[in-house]
mmCIF file of C-alpha atoms and ligand atoms in Angstrom:
data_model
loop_
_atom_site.group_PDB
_atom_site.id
_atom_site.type_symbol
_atom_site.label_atom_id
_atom_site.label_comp_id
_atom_site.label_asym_id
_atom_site.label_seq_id
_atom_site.Cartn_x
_atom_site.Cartn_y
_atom_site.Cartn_z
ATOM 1 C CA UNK A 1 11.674 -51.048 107.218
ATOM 2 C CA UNK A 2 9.948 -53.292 110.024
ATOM 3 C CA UNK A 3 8.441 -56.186 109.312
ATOM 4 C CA UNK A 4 7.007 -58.942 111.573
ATOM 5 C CA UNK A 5 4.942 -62.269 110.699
ATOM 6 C CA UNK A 6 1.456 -62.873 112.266
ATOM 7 C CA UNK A 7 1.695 -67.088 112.044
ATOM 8 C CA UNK A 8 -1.027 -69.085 113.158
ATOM 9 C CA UNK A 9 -3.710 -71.604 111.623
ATOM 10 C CA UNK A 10 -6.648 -69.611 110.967
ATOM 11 C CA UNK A 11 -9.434 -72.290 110.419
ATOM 12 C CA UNK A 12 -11.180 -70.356 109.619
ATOM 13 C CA UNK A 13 -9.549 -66.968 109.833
ATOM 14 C CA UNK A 14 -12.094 -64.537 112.363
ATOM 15 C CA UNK A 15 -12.976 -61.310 113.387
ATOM 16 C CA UNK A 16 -10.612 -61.488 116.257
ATOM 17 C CA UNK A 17 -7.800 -62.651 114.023
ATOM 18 C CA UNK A 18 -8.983 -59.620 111.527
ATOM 19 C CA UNK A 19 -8.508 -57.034 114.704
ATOM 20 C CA UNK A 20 -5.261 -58.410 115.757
ATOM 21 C CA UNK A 21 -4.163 -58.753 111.782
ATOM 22 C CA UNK A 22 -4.993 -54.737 111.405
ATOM 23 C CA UNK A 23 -3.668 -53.701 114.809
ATOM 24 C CA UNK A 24 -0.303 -55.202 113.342
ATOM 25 C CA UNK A 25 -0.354 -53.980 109.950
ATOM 26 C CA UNK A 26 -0.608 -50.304 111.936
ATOM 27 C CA UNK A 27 2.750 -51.079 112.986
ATOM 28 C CA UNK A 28 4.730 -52.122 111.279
ATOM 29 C CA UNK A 29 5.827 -51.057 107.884
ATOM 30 C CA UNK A 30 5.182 -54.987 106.284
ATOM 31 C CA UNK A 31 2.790 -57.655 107.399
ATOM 32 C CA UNK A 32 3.160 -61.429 106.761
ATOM 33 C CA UNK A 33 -0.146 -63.315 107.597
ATOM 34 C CA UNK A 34 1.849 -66.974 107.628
ATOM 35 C CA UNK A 35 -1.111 -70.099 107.611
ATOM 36 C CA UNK A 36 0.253 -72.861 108.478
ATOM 37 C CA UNK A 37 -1.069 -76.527 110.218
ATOM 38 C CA UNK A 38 -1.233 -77.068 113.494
ATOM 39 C CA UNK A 39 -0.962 -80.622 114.130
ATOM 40 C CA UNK A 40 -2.527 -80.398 117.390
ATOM 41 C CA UNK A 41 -5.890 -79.371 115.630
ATOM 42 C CA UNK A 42 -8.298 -80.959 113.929
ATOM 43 C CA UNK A 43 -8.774 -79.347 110.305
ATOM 44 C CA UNK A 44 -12.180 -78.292 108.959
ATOM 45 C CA UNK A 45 -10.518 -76.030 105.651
ATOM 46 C CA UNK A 46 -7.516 -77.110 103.955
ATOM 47 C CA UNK A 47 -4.467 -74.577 103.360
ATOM 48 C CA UNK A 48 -5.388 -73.088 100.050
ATOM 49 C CA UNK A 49 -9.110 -72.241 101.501
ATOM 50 C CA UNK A 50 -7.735 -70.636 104.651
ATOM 51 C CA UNK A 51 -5.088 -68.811 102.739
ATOM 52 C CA UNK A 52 -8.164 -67.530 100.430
ATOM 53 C CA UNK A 53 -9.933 -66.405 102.903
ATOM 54 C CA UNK A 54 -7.383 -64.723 104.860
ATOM 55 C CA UNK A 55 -6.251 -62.709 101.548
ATOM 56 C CA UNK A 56 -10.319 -61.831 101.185
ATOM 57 C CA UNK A 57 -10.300 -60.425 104.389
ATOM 58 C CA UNK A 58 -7.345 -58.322 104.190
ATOM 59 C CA UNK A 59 -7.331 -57.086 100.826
ATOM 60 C CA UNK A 60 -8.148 -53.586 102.054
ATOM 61 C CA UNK A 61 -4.289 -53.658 103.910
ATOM 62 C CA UNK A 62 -2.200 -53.077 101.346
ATOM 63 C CA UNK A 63 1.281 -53.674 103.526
ATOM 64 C CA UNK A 64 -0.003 -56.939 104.011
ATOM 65 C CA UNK A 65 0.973 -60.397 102.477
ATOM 66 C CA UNK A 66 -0.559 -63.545 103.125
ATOM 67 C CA UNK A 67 1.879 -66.876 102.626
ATOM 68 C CA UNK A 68 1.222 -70.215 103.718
ATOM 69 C CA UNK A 69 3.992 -72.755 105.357
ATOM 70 C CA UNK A 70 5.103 -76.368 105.913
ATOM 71 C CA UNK A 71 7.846 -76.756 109.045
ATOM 72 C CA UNK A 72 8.948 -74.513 111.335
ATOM 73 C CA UNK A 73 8.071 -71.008 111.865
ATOM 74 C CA UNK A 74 11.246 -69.342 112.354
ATOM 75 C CA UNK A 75 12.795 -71.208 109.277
ATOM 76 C CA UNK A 76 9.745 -69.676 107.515
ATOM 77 C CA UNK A 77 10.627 -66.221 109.540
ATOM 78 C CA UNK A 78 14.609 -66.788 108.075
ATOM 79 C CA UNK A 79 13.431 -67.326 104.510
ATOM 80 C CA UNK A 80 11.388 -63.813 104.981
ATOM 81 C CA UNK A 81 14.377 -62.159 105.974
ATOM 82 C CA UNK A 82 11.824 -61.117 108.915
ATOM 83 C CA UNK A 83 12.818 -61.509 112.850
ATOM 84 C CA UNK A 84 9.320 -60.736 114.745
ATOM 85 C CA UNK A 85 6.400 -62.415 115.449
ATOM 86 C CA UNK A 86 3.236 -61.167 116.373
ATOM 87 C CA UNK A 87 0.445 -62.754 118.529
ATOM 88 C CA UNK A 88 -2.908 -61.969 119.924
ATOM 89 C CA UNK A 89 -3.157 -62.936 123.454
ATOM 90 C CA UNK A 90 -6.949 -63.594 124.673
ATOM 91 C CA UNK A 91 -6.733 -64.294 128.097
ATOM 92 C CA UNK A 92 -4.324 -65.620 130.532
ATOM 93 C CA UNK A 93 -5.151 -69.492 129.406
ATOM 94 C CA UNK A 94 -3.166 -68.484 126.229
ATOM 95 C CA UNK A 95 -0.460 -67.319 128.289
ATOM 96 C CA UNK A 96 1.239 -70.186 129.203
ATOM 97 C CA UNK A 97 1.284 -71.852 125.421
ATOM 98 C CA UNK A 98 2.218 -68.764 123.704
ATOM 99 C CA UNK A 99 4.956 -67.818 126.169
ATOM 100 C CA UNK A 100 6.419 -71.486 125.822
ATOM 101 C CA UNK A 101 6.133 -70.982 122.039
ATOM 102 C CA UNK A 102 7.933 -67.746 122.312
ATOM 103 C CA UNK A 103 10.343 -68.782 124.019
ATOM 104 C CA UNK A 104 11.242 -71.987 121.749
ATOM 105 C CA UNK A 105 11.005 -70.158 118.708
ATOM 106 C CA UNK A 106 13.083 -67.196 120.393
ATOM 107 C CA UNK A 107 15.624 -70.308 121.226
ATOM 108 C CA UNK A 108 15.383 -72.133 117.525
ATOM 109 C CA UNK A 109 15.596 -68.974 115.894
ATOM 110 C CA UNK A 110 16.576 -65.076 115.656
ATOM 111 C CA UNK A 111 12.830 -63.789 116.291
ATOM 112 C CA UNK A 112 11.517 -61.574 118.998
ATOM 113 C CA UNK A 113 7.672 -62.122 119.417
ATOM 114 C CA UNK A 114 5.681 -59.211 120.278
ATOM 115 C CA UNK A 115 2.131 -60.092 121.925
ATOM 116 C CA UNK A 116 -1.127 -57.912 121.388
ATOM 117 C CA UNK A 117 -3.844 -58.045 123.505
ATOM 118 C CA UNK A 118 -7.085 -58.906 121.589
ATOM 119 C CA UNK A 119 -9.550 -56.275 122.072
ATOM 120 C CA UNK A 120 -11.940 -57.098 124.866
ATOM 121 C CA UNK A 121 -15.273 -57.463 122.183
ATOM 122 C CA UNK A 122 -13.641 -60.327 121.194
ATOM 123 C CA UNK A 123 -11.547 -62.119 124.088
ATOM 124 C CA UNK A 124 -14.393 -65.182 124.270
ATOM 125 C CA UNK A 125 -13.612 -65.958 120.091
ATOM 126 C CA UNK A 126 -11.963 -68.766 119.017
ATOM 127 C CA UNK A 127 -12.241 -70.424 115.344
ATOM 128 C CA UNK A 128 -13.009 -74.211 116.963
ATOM 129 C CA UNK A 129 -15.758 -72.353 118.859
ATOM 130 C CA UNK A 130 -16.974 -70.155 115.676
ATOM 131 C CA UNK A 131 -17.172 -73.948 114.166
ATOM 132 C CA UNK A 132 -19.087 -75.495 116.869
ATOM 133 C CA UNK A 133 -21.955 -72.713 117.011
ATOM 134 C CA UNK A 134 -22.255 -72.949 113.254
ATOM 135 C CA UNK A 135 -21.929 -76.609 113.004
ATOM 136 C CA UNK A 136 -25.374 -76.325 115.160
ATOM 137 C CA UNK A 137 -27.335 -73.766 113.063
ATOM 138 C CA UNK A 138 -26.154 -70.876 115.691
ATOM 139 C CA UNK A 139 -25.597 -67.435 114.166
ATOM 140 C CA UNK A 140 -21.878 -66.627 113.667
ATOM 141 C CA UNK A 141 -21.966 -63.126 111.631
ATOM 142 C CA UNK A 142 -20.672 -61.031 114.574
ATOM 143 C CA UNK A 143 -17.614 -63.283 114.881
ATOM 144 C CA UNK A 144 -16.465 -63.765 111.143
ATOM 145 C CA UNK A 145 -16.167 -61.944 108.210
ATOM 146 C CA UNK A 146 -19.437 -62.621 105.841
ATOM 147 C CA UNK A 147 -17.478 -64.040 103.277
ATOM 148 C CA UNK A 148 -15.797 -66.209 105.799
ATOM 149 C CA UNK A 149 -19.409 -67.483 107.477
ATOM 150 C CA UNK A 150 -20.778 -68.057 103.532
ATOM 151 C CA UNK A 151 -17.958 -70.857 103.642
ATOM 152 C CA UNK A 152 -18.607 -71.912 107.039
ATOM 153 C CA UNK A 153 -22.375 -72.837 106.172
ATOM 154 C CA UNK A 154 -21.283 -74.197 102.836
ATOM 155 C CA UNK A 155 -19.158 -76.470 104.385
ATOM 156 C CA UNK A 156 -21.432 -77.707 106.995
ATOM 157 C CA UNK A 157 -24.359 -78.028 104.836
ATOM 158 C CA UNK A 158 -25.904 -81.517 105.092
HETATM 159 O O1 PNS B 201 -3.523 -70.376 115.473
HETATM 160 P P1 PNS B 201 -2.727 -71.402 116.229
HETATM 161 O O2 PNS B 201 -3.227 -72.797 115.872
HETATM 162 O O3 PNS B 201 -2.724 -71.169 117.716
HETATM 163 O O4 PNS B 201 -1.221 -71.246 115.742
HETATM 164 C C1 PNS B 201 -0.181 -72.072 116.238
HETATM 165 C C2 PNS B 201 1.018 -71.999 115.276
HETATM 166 C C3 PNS B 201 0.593 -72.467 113.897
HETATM 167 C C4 PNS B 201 1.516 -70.583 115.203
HETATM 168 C C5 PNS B 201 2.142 -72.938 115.836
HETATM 169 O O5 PNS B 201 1.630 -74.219 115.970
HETATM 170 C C6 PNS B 201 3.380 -72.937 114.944
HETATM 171 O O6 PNS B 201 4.166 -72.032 114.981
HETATM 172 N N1 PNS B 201 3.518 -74.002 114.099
HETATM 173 C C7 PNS B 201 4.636 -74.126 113.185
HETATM 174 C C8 PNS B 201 5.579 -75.249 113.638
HETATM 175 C C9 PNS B 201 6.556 -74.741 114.677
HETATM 176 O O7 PNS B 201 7.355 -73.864 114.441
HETATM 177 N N2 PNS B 201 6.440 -75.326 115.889
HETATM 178 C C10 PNS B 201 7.249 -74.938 117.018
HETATM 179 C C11 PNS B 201 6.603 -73.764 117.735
HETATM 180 S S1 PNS B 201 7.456 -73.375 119.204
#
């Protein structure tokens, strides 16, 4: 059986996280959506909302498991008896970062990570971006699930 883990912070999980998410499920035979914190972020959700949402917005992929995690991903990958990662890659400005992460985590740990190229409709998407236009009043519902943009505006409400 393959397996692979699709890590990342997800805050808030978006319709280009969704495409990558179901381009991976397609390929492998089990799914791990891992939500973890990255420290280099600032949060607007905490972990259990994110990790809601994310299982929301999957439900209808039924090899697919969402998990959250504290540490380091390839411990998390270990624990999961799983040894691929999976990653969208946007543009060539997440090149560098994600090809320095993959090659730590390939040196930390015994995990190969495959990249996917995030289909073109949504290379400009980015959750601190989705945040910005609706912290402003700007209309997000062709970049996140409706479920996820009925948070969003609850959350920024005055
Ligand atoms: O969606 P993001 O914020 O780009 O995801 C980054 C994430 C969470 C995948 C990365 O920060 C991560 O793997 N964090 C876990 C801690 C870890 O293993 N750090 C070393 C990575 S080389």
């Amino acid at each position: 059986m393959t397996a692979a883990v699709c890590p990342g912070s997800f805050d808030p999980v978006t319709n280009g996280h969704l495409d990558v998410i179901e381009r991976a499920a397609a390929s492998f035979d089990r799914l791990v959506v891992a939500c973890t914190r990255n420290l280099g972020k600032r949060e607007l959700f905490g972990i259990e909302d994110r990790v809601d949402l994310i299982r929301q917005v999957t439900g209808h992929l039924p090899n697919v498991e969402v998990a959250d995690f504290e540490g380091l991903l390839v411990d998390f990958c270990r624990e999961q008896g799983v040894q691929v990662v999976v990653k969208g890659l946007r543009a060539v400005s997440d090149f560098e970062y994600e090809l320095q992460m993959a090659q730590m985590n390939g040196r930390l740990g015994e995990v190969e990570t495959f990249f996917l190229t995030t289909s073109p409709v949504y290379s400009f998407l980015s959750s601190s971006l989705v945040k910005e236009v609706a912290r402003f009043g700007g209309d997000i519902s062709d970049f996140v699930p409706e479920v996820v943009a009925e948070r969003l505006t609850a959350r920024l409400a005055p």
